[in-house]
Short mmCIF file of C-alpha atoms in Angstrom, two decimals:
data_model
loop_
_atom_site.label_atom_id
_atom_site.label_comp_id
_atom_site.label_asym_id
_atom_site.label_seq_id
_atom_site.Cartn_x
_atom_site.Cartn_y
_atom_site.Cartn_z
CA MET L 1 1.15 24.91 -1.22
CA ASP L 2 4.79 26.18 0.44
CA ALA L 3 7.13 28.58 -0.61
CA GLY L 4 9.77 25.59 -1.16
CA SER L 5 7.84 23.62 -3.34
CA SER L 6 6.36 25.89 -5.37
CA SER L 7 10.40 27.61 -6.05
CA SER L 8 11.48 23.90 -6.96
CA SER L 9 7.98 23.32 -9.32
CA SER L 10 8.80 26.98 -10.66
CA ASN L 11 12.59 25.98 -11.26
CA LEU L 12 10.98 21.93 -13.01
CA LYS L 13 8.67 24.56 -15.22
CA GLY L 14 12.13 26.18 -16.43
CA GLN L 15 13.46 22.81 -17.71
CA SER L 16 10.03 22.39 -19.53
CA ARG L 17 9.27 18.58 -18.62
CA CYS L 18 7.37 16.35 -20.73
CA PRO L 19 4.77 14.35 -18.86
CA LEU L 20 5.04 10.75 -18.01
CA GLN L 21 8.76 10.19 -19.54
CA GLU L 22 10.73 8.05 -17.71
CA GLN L 23 13.85 9.44 -15.92
CA PHE L 24 17.01 7.36 -16.66
CA LEU L 25 18.59 7.62 -13.45
CA GLN L 26 22.29 5.82 -12.88
CA LYS L 27 21.13 2.89 -10.04
CA ARG L 28 23.67 1.36 -8.22
CA ASN L 29 25.05 -2.04 -8.25
CA SER L 30 23.04 -4.28 -5.60
CA LYS L 31 25.96 -6.25 -5.21
CA GLU L 32 28.07 -3.74 -4.21
CA ASN L 33 28.12 -2.98 -0.61
CA LEU L 34 27.78 0.12 0.22
CA ASP L 35 28.37 -0.12 4.38
CA ARG L 36 31.63 -0.55 5.84
CA PHE L 37 32.48 -2.77 9.07
CA ILE L 38 32.44 -0.57 12.06
CA PRO L 39 32.67 -3.63 14.92
CA ASN L 40 31.52 -2.89 17.98
CA ARG L 41 33.65 -2.87 21.11
CA SER L 42 30.83 -3.52 23.46
CA ALA L 43 30.08 -6.70 21.59
CA MET L 44 33.23 -7.83 22.01
CA ASP L 45 34.26 -10.22 24.97
CA PHE L 46 38.15 -9.05 26.22
CA ASP L 47 38.51 -11.85 28.80
CA TYR L 48 37.63 -14.62 26.15
CA ALA L 49 40.26 -12.73 23.90
CA HIS L 50 43.21 -12.64 26.55
CA TYR L 51 42.35 -15.74 27.54
CA MET L 52 43.25 -16.93 23.83
CA LEU L 53 46.30 -15.01 23.75
CA THR L 54 47.77 -15.88 26.82
CA GLU L 55 46.02 -19.61 28.09
CA GLY L 56 44.33 -21.17 25.10
CA ARG L 57 47.44 -22.02 23.48
CA LYS L 58 49.57 -23.34 26.28
CA GLY L 59 48.78 -26.60 25.81
CA LYS L 60 49.96 -27.27 21.92
CA GLU L 61 53.08 -25.68 22.65
CA ASN L 62 54.49 -28.92 25.07
CA PRO L 63 53.01 -32.29 23.37
CA ALA L 64 55.00 -34.07 25.92
CA VAL L 65 52.50 -33.00 28.14
CA SER L 66 49.86 -33.70 26.24
CA SER L 67 47.83 -37.34 27.41
CA PRO L 68 43.94 -38.44 26.38
CA SER L 69 42.94 -37.89 29.82
CA ARG L 70 44.47 -34.39 29.96
CA ASP L 71 42.66 -33.63 26.71
CA ALA L 72 39.48 -35.29 27.54
CA TYR L 73 39.46 -33.08 30.56
CA ARG L 74 40.35 -30.01 29.23
CA LYS L 75 37.75 -29.99 26.66
CA GLN L 76 35.26 -30.85 29.08
CA LEU L 77 36.31 -27.58 30.98
CA ALA L 78 35.95 -26.09 27.72
CA GLU L 79 32.86 -26.61 27.07
CA THR L 80 31.89 -25.86 30.86
CA PHE L 81 32.62 -22.82 30.74
CA ASN L 82 31.78 -22.11 26.86
CA MET L 83 35.43 -21.62 25.89
CA ASN L 84 35.71 -23.94 23.04
CA ARG L 85 34.02 -20.86 20.82
CA THR L 86 35.74 -19.77 17.44
CA ARG L 87 34.98 -16.11 17.58
CA ILE L 88 35.89 -13.83 19.66
CA LEU L 89 33.27 -11.00 18.71
CA ALA L 90 29.92 -12.51 20.10
CA PHE L 91 26.90 -10.57 20.69
CA LYS L 92 25.85 -11.45 24.44
CA ASN L 93 22.11 -10.29 24.12
CA LYS L 94 21.84 -13.12 21.77
CA PRO L 95 18.71 -15.70 22.65
CA PRO L 96 19.48 -19.11 23.70
CA THR L 97 18.77 -21.64 20.82
CA PRO L 98 15.67 -23.40 21.97
CA VAL L 99 16.04 -26.67 23.46
CA GLU L 100 14.61 -29.45 21.13
CA LEU L 101 11.98 -31.49 22.57
CA ILE L 102 10.92 -33.53 20.14
CA PRO L 103 13.28 -36.63 19.83
CA HIS L 104 15.37 -35.99 16.47
CA GLU L 105 14.09 -39.52 14.68
CA ILE L 106 10.44 -38.02 15.70
CA SER L 107 10.75 -34.80 14.42
CA THR L 108 12.70 -35.58 11.06
CA SER L 109 9.66 -37.58 10.11
CA ALA L 110 7.10 -35.36 11.10
CA HIS L 111 8.62 -32.73 8.98
CA HIS L 112 8.85 -34.79 6.24
CA GLN L 113 4.92 -35.27 6.28
CA ALA L 114 4.80 -31.59 7.45
CA LYS L 115 3.71 -28.81 4.64
CA PRO L 116 6.73 -26.94 3.60
CA THR L 117 6.71 -23.65 5.28
CA LYS L 118 6.41 -20.62 2.37
CA PRO L 119 9.84 -19.12 1.35
CA ARG L 120 9.39 -15.28 2.05
CA ARG L 121 9.44 -12.85 -1.00
CA HIS L 122 11.45 -9.86 -1.88
CA ILE L 123 10.19 -6.81 -1.49
CA SER L 124 12.23 -4.23 -3.40
CA GLN L 125 13.15 -0.78 -1.53
CA THR L 126 13.58 0.96 -4.46
CA SER L 127 10.88 1.74 -7.59
CA GLU L 128 10.80 -0.14 -10.70
CA ARG L 129 10.39 2.91 -12.72
CA THR L 130 10.13 6.58 -12.58
CA LEU L 131 8.25 8.88 -14.73
CA ASP L 132 8.34 12.81 -14.78
CA ALA L 133 4.60 14.32 -13.72
CA PRO L 134 5.21 17.96 -13.78
CA ASP L 135 2.96 20.83 -12.37
CA ILE L 136 0.92 18.33 -10.48
CA VAL L 137 -0.98 19.87 -7.87
CA ASP L 138 0.40 19.39 -4.27
CA ASP L 139 -2.89 19.17 -2.43
CA PHE L 140 -3.84 16.40 -0.15
CA TYR L 141 -7.11 16.72 -0.42
CA LEU L 142 -7.70 16.12 -4.36
CA ASN L 143 -7.26 12.44 -5.58
CA LEU L 144 -5.47 12.99 -9.03
CA LEU L 145 -4.35 9.43 -9.81
CA ASP L 146 -6.05 6.14 -10.88
CA TRP L 147 -5.49 2.99 -12.74
CA GLY L 148 -8.63 1.37 -14.73
CA SER L 149 -9.12 -1.86 -15.13
CA ALA L 150 -8.04 -2.01 -19.27
CA ASN L 151 -4.34 -1.27 -17.33
CA VAL L 152 -4.45 2.68 -18.07
CA LEU L 153 -3.18 4.51 -15.63
CA ALA L 154 -4.77 8.09 -15.33
CA ILE L 155 -3.24 11.30 -13.88
CA ALA L 156 -3.93 14.91 -13.65
CA LEU L 157 -1.34 17.62 -13.80
CA GLU L 158 -3.03 20.71 -13.45
CA ASN L 159 -5.18 21.30 -16.20
CA THR L 160 -4.84 18.32 -17.99
CA VAL L 161 -5.41 14.45 -17.54
CA TYR L 162 -3.15 12.00 -19.80
CA LEU L 163 -3.42 8.07 -19.99
CA TRP L 164 -0.30 6.03 -19.58
CA ASP L 165 -0.54 2.48 -21.21
CA ALA L 166 1.09 -0.25 -18.75
CA SER L 167 1.14 -2.66 -21.66
CA THR L 168 2.53 -0.55 -24.30
CA GLY L 169 4.24 2.24 -21.91
CA SER L 170 2.92 4.82 -24.49
CA THR L 171 1.37 8.29 -23.19
CA SER L 172 -1.66 9.80 -24.66
CA GLU L 173 -3.78 12.91 -23.64
CA LEU L 174 -7.22 12.68 -22.55
CA ALA L 175 -8.53 16.04 -21.73
CA THR L 176 -7.54 19.54 -21.31
CA ILE L 177 -9.73 21.67 -19.09
CA ASP L 178 -10.31 25.34 -19.44
CA ASP L 179 -8.03 28.06 -17.19
CA GLU L 180 -11.56 29.16 -15.67
CA ASN L 181 -13.08 25.75 -15.00
CA GLY L 182 -10.00 23.95 -13.72
CA PRO L 183 -7.69 22.40 -12.95
CA VAL L 184 -8.62 18.61 -12.79
CA THR L 185 -9.40 18.08 -9.00
CA SER L 186 -10.21 14.16 -9.15
CA VAL L 187 -9.94 11.54 -12.01
CA ASN L 188 -11.84 7.81 -11.79
CA TRP L 189 -12.04 4.86 -14.33
CA ALA L 190 -15.61 3.35 -14.47
CA PRO L 191 -15.37 -0.16 -14.17
CA ASP L 192 -15.63 -0.96 -17.63
CA GLY L 193 -11.73 0.31 -17.94
CA ARG L 194 -12.94 2.54 -20.96
CA HIS L 195 -14.64 5.67 -19.38
CA ILE L 196 -13.60 7.55 -16.93
CA ALA L 197 -14.73 10.94 -14.62
CA ILE L 198 -12.93 14.19 -14.14
CA GLY L 199 -13.31 16.46 -11.45
CA LEU L 200 -12.74 20.19 -11.92
CA ASN L 201 -12.40 23.36 -9.99
CA ASN L 202 -15.69 25.15 -10.55
CA SER L 203 -17.94 21.95 -9.36
CA GLU L 204 -19.04 20.46 -12.85
CA VAL L 205 -17.91 16.50 -13.62
CA GLN L 206 -16.83 15.27 -16.96
CA LEU L 207 -17.49 12.26 -18.34
CA TRP L 208 -14.90 11.05 -21.02
CA ASP L 209 -14.72 7.72 -23.57
CA SER L 210 -11.09 7.22 -23.59
CA ALA L 211 -11.21 4.79 -26.84
CA SER L 212 -12.55 7.66 -28.69
CA ASN L 213 -11.43 10.77 -26.27
CA ARG L 214 -14.70 12.02 -26.50
CA LEU L 215 -16.02 13.90 -24.12
CA LEU L 216 -19.73 12.33 -23.55
CA ARG L 217 -22.06 14.48 -20.85
CA THR L 218 -20.96 17.14 -18.16
CA LEU L 219 -22.98 16.81 -14.63
CA LYS L 220 -24.00 19.97 -13.20
CA GLY L 221 -26.09 21.09 -10.10
CA GLY L 222 -25.10 18.19 -7.55
CA HIS L 223 -22.38 20.67 -6.02
CA ARG L 224 -21.26 24.58 -5.54
CA SER L 225 -17.44 24.33 -5.73
CA ARG L 226 -14.92 21.42 -6.12
CA VAL L 227 -15.38 18.02 -6.69
CA GLY L 228 -12.28 16.76 -5.11
CA SER L 229 -13.57 12.72 -4.71
CA LEU L 230 -15.03 10.29 -6.97
CA ALA L 231 -16.25 6.83 -6.47
CA TRP L 232 -18.25 4.78 -8.90
CA ASN L 233 -20.37 1.49 -7.98
CA ASN L 234 -21.86 0.24 -11.69
CA HIS L 235 -23.71 2.99 -13.31
CA VAL L 236 -23.55 5.04 -10.21
CA LEU L 237 -21.10 7.44 -10.11
CA THR L 238 -20.62 9.32 -6.75
CA THR L 239 -19.04 12.76 -6.00
CA GLY L 240 -17.59 14.36 -3.20
CA GLY L 241 -16.79 18.29 -3.01
CA MET L 242 -15.76 20.96 -1.32
CA ASP L 243 -19.32 21.93 -0.06
CA GLY L 244 -19.96 19.16 2.20
CA LEU L 245 -22.05 17.36 -0.12
CA ILE L 246 -22.54 13.62 -1.17
CA VAL L 247 -23.89 12.82 -4.58
CA ASN L 248 -25.17 9.63 -6.40
CA ASN L 249 -25.24 10.24 -9.98
CA ASP L 250 -27.04 7.67 -12.10
CA VAL L 251 -25.14 8.17 -15.46
CA ARG L 252 -27.68 6.59 -17.65
CA ILE L 253 -30.33 8.88 -17.04
CA ARG L 254 -30.84 12.79 -17.73
CA SER L 255 -32.06 13.98 -14.45
CA HIS L 256 -28.70 12.32 -12.86
CA ILE L 257 -28.81 13.17 -9.60
CA VAL L 258 -31.12 10.47 -7.32
CA GLU L 259 -29.11 10.86 -3.96
CA THR L 260 -27.60 13.35 -1.69
CA TYR L 261 -25.62 12.59 1.50
CA ARG L 262 -25.52 15.38 3.97
CA GLY L 263 -23.11 14.67 7.26
CA HIS L 264 -19.80 16.35 6.42
CA GLN L 265 -19.44 19.95 7.30
CA GLN L 266 -16.17 20.52 5.67
CA GLU L 267 -14.84 19.00 2.12
CA VAL L 268 -15.33 15.44 1.38
CA CYS L 269 -11.76 14.47 0.38
CA GLY L 270 -12.45 10.37 0.64
CA LEU L 271 -14.65 8.33 -0.94
CA LYS L 272 -14.67 4.77 -1.17
CA TRP L 273 -17.74 1.91 -2.12
CA SER L 274 -17.16 -1.52 -0.69
CA GLY L 275 -16.73 -4.38 -2.58
CA SER L 276 -20.53 -5.64 -2.67
CA GLY L 277 -21.40 -2.22 -3.92
CA GLN L 278 -23.79 -1.56 -0.17
CA GLN L 279 -21.82 0.50 1.67
CA LEU L 280 -20.52 3.54 1.06
CA ALA L 281 -17.68 5.21 3.20
CA SER L 282 -16.28 8.50 3.11
CA GLY L 283 -13.80 10.82 4.55
CA GLY L 284 -13.68 14.72 5.50
CA ASN L 285 -11.72 18.10 6.24
CA ASP L 286 -13.93 18.05 9.22
CA ASN L 287 -12.19 14.91 10.73
CA LEU L 288 -15.35 12.71 10.63
CA LEU L 289 -15.66 9.42 8.90
CA HIS L 290 -19.15 8.03 7.84
CA ILE L 291 -20.48 4.73 6.45
CA TRP L 292 -23.61 5.26 4.35
CA ASP L 293 -25.80 2.01 3.05
CA ARG L 294 -27.62 2.01 0.05
CA SER L 295 -30.66 -0.04 1.79
CA MET L 296 -31.55 3.27 4.01
CA ALA L 297 -31.32 5.73 0.82
CA SER L 298 -34.77 7.63 -0.54
CA SER L 299 -34.52 9.39 -3.84
CA ASN L 300 -33.91 12.75 -3.42
CA SER L 301 -33.61 13.07 -0.03
CA ALA L 302 -30.97 14.14 3.10
CA THR L 303 -29.79 10.07 3.66
CA GLN L 304 -28.96 9.31 7.32
CA TRP L 305 -25.88 7.43 7.47
CA LEU L 306 -25.61 4.27 8.88
CA HIS L 307 -22.67 4.98 11.52
CA ARG L 308 -20.45 8.23 12.39
CA LEU L 309 -17.52 7.87 13.60
CA GLU L 310 -15.43 11.07 15.17
CA ASP L 311 -12.12 8.55 16.49
CA HIS L 312 -9.73 10.94 14.08
CA THR L 313 -8.25 14.09 14.87
CA SER L 314 -7.61 15.32 11.63
CA ALA L 315 -9.19 14.87 8.03
CA VAL L 316 -9.60 11.64 6.88
CA LYS L 317 -8.76 10.59 2.88
CA ALA L 318 -7.31 7.71 3.24
CA LEU L 319 -9.58 4.58 3.12
CA ALA L 320 -9.72 1.15 1.59
CA TRP L 321 -12.04 -1.58 2.17
CA CYS L 322 -10.36 -5.18 2.76
CA PRO L 323 -10.98 -7.43 -0.20
CA PHE L 324 -10.84 -10.73 1.97
CA GLN L 325 -13.46 -9.47 5.10
CA SER L 326 -16.27 -6.95 3.19
CA ASN L 327 -16.86 -5.72 6.77
CA LEU L 328 -13.72 -4.74 7.66
CA LEU L 329 -12.28 -1.07 6.84
CA ALA L 330 -9.05 1.02 7.30
CA SER L 331 -8.72 4.59 7.22
CA GLY L 332 -5.96 7.39 7.83
CA GLY L 333 -5.61 10.53 9.19
CA GLY L 334 -4.05 13.62 8.03
CA GLY L 335 -0.81 15.16 10.23
CA GLY L 336 -2.79 16.56 13.44
CA ASP L 337 -3.62 12.28 13.74
CA ARG L 338 -1.05 10.03 12.18
CA CYS L 339 -2.93 7.06 12.70
CA ILE L 340 -4.12 3.95 10.46
CA LYS L 341 -8.06 2.85 12.46
CA PHE L 342 -9.49 -0.29 11.47
CA TRP L 343 -13.58 -0.36 11.40
CA ASN L 344 -16.28 -3.20 11.54
CA THR L 345 -18.73 -1.46 9.65
CA HIS L 346 -21.66 -3.55 10.25
CA THR L 347 -21.39 -2.57 14.16
CA GLY L 348 -19.29 0.75 13.56
CA SER L 349 -16.46 0.05 16.39
CA CYS L 350 -13.37 0.35 16.18
CA LEU L 351 -10.96 -2.93 15.72
CA ASN L 352 -7.48 -1.01 15.90
CA SER L 353 -5.48 1.37 16.35
CA VAL L 354 -1.76 2.22 14.96
CA ASP L 355 0.26 5.74 15.18
CA THR L 356 2.36 5.41 12.26
CA GLY L 357 4.28 9.00 13.25
CA SER L 358 2.75 10.78 9.99
CA GLN L 359 0.80 11.88 7.72
CA VAL L 360 -1.77 9.14 6.03
CA CYS L 361 -2.10 10.02 2.66
CA SER L 362 -3.26 6.99 1.38
CA LEU L 363 -3.89 3.21 1.71
CA LEU L 364 -4.28 -0.14 -0.12
CA TRP L 365 -4.87 -3.83 0.17
CA ASN L 366 -2.46 -6.18 -1.41
CA LYS L 367 -5.33 -8.42 -2.90
CA ASN L 368 -3.48 -11.85 -2.87
CA GLU L 369 -1.79 -11.44 0.93
CA ARG L 370 -3.06 -9.83 4.50
CA GLU L 371 -1.00 -7.01 4.28
CA LEU L 372 -1.87 -3.08 3.89
CA LEU L 373 0.36 -0.25 1.94
CA SER L 374 0.17 3.41 3.50
CA SER L 375 1.61 6.33 2.13
CA HIS L 376 2.92 9.43 4.11
CA GLY L 377 3.78 12.85 4.05
CA PHE L 378 6.82 14.25 6.66
CA THR L 379 9.05 13.46 7.15
CA GLN L 380 10.41 10.42 5.31
CA ASN L 381 7.63 10.55 2.77
CA GLN L 382 7.65 6.95 2.31
CA LEU L 383 5.47 3.93 1.53
CA THR L 384 5.12 1.43 4.28
CA LEU L 385 3.88 -2.00 3.92
CA TRP L 386 2.29 -3.37 7.27
CA LYS L 387 1.36 -7.25 7.87
CA TYR L 388 -2.38 -7.58 9.16
CA PRO L 389 -3.29 -8.01 11.50
CA SER L 390 -0.34 -7.66 13.22
CA MET L 391 0.93 -4.34 11.81
CA VAL L 392 4.53 -5.60 11.99
CA LYS L 393 6.53 -3.48 9.41
CA MET L 394 7.37 -5.39 6.29
CA ALA L 395 9.12 -2.93 4.27
CA GLU L 396 9.42 1.03 4.04
CA LEU L 397 10.17 2.33 0.51
CA THR L 398 11.85 5.08 -0.03
CA GLY L 399 12.72 7.65 -3.17
CA HIS L 400 10.32 9.84 -2.78
CA THR L 401 11.38 13.57 -1.66
CA SER L 402 8.41 14.97 -0.93
CA ARG L 403 4.74 13.80 0.55
CA VAL L 404 3.40 10.43 -1.40
CA LEU L 405 -0.80 11.68 -1.95
CA PHE L 406 -1.78 9.15 -4.47
CA MET L 407 -1.35 5.88 -4.68
CA ALA L 408 -3.36 3.49 -7.03
CA GLN L 409 -2.78 -0.44 -7.50
CA SER L 410 -2.73 -2.17 -10.87
CA PRO L 411 -5.53 -4.26 -11.96
CA ASP L 412 -3.24 -7.70 -11.18
CA GLY L 413 -2.85 -6.17 -7.72
CA CYS L 414 0.99 -6.98 -7.97
CA THR L 415 2.37 -3.24 -8.71
CA VAL L 416 1.68 -0.06 -6.86
CA ALA L 417 1.93 3.46 -8.84
CA SER L 418 2.54 6.60 -6.49
CA ALA L 419 2.73 10.36 -7.29
CA ALA L 420 4.42 12.95 -5.21
CA GLY L 421 4.72 16.95 -4.87
CA ASP L 422 7.76 16.09 -5.99
CA GLU L 423 6.43 15.82 -9.28
CA THR L 424 7.48 12.04 -9.98
CA LEU L 425 5.31 9.07 -10.68
CA ARG L 426 6.99 5.32 -9.38
CA PHE L 427 5.81 2.29 -9.94
CA TRP L 428 6.70 -0.12 -7.12
CA ASN L 429 6.39 -3.79 -7.46
CA VAL L 430 5.58 -3.90 -3.55
CA PHE L 431 2.87 -7.03 -3.35
CA GLY L 432 5.01 -9.25 -5.83
CA VAL L 433 3.48 -11.84 -8.32
CA PRO L 434 0.34 -13.72 -6.98
CA GLU L 435 0.88 -17.91 -6.73
CA VAL L 436 -0.83 -19.80 -9.78
CA ALA L 437 -3.91 -21.79 -8.30
CA LYS L 438 -3.03 -25.43 -9.15
CA PRO L 439 -5.44 -26.91 -11.45
CA ALA L 440 -8.33 -29.49 -9.60
CA PRO L 441 -7.36 -33.12 -9.73
CA LYS L 442 -9.48 -34.89 -12.16
CA THR L 443 -11.77 -37.28 -11.15
CA ASN L 444 -13.53 -40.64 -12.59
CA PRO L 445 -16.78 -39.66 -13.98
CA GLU L 446 -19.42 -42.03 -12.74
CA PRO L 447 -21.01 -44.48 -15.00
CA PHE L 448 -23.47 -43.11 -17.87
CA ALA L 449 -23.41 -39.72 -16.31
CA GLN L 450 -23.99 -38.31 -19.36
CA LEU L 451 -26.96 -40.06 -19.60
CA ASN L 452 -30.11 -38.21 -18.37
CA ARG L 453 -31.76 -42.05 -17.55
CA ILE L 454 -31.79 -45.68 -17.72
CA ARG L 455 -34.76 -47.10 -19.51
#
């Protein structure tokens, strides 16, 4: 952590901020016009302006000279030389109006039959809510935020894990770790939304029951140093450590270590299982991205990876499996790479690479549209929404004043929470509300459909 961030952190600690308390900031009126109009002189047509002030009104000064034929001639002359405009300010580089190739009558009838175009949704540029997150560890390689299926957000602030219930807005403390074992280095909800795994600086992993606030068990022996990444696959908890090891733990049995993946030479900072639970993506501080396949696993052995991908030139932490294409993976590189890359995990080929211009800290897919959200560090500390596969920027969300290290998505897929080194937790309504599916039309049942046979 740099000196500037540590000094600001000490100032915030001195103010004794309460975790996950909402910041009530005065918002500007959205209808307020914050920018004044500054005319662009290069876009003005001064020849036309001079004509309008001198020659343009001569015909109107002497109505006796005017005649229908002269007026018709003047009108045609104005149209020919583009002098019938009403604005002096005209942008000369504006693209020409497209020519109507289909007759109006045909296009009108076809328009009524065509499917109506989907209106473009509004994407708010400001966060919907901001909560305080004092003492959050400003470390790129950790994973300190997760949103469970029960709509409860978990965030680790130094040695303590807090829970924020999105349905009620209430905050509770789940666990506080001793100084010799902490700080907390990763959190990840189990699929049931009740149990949660907590990775620690002392190489251990704790399993907690959030309903009873009870420690269920401690997983030991898998790692020799801190556990910075976690990923659940049903009853298997996968852990990634600073020692470069990836361990599959079956939490149902006493001897919980069932597989160990060896492929990274430095800290494993990104872990994500595919939707099918068949493939695991792992990213490390060694700039490597590995794809592992469960079908290749053998008990308690050093399993061989399916793909070893070396295209990134910096640490690979941001990983996201596509929800609408099972073999599509997005990965993001750190400050020395700045790229989002897309992979076909069946073949191991790189489908596309986009330079974002800044450190990629986290990636999330929109569950309802073909869109990807990325969070970044220096210099803008922004969230960027991309249209896939064109990778056109749809929106940039700013507000954080330090790198946006962590993102988590609500169970319904609409809201995204982001936590940054500026010790704030922000909520963004970036993905919008999914469309309600129309009920299937009722069909007339076949005669005697309720009978198994007719005698």
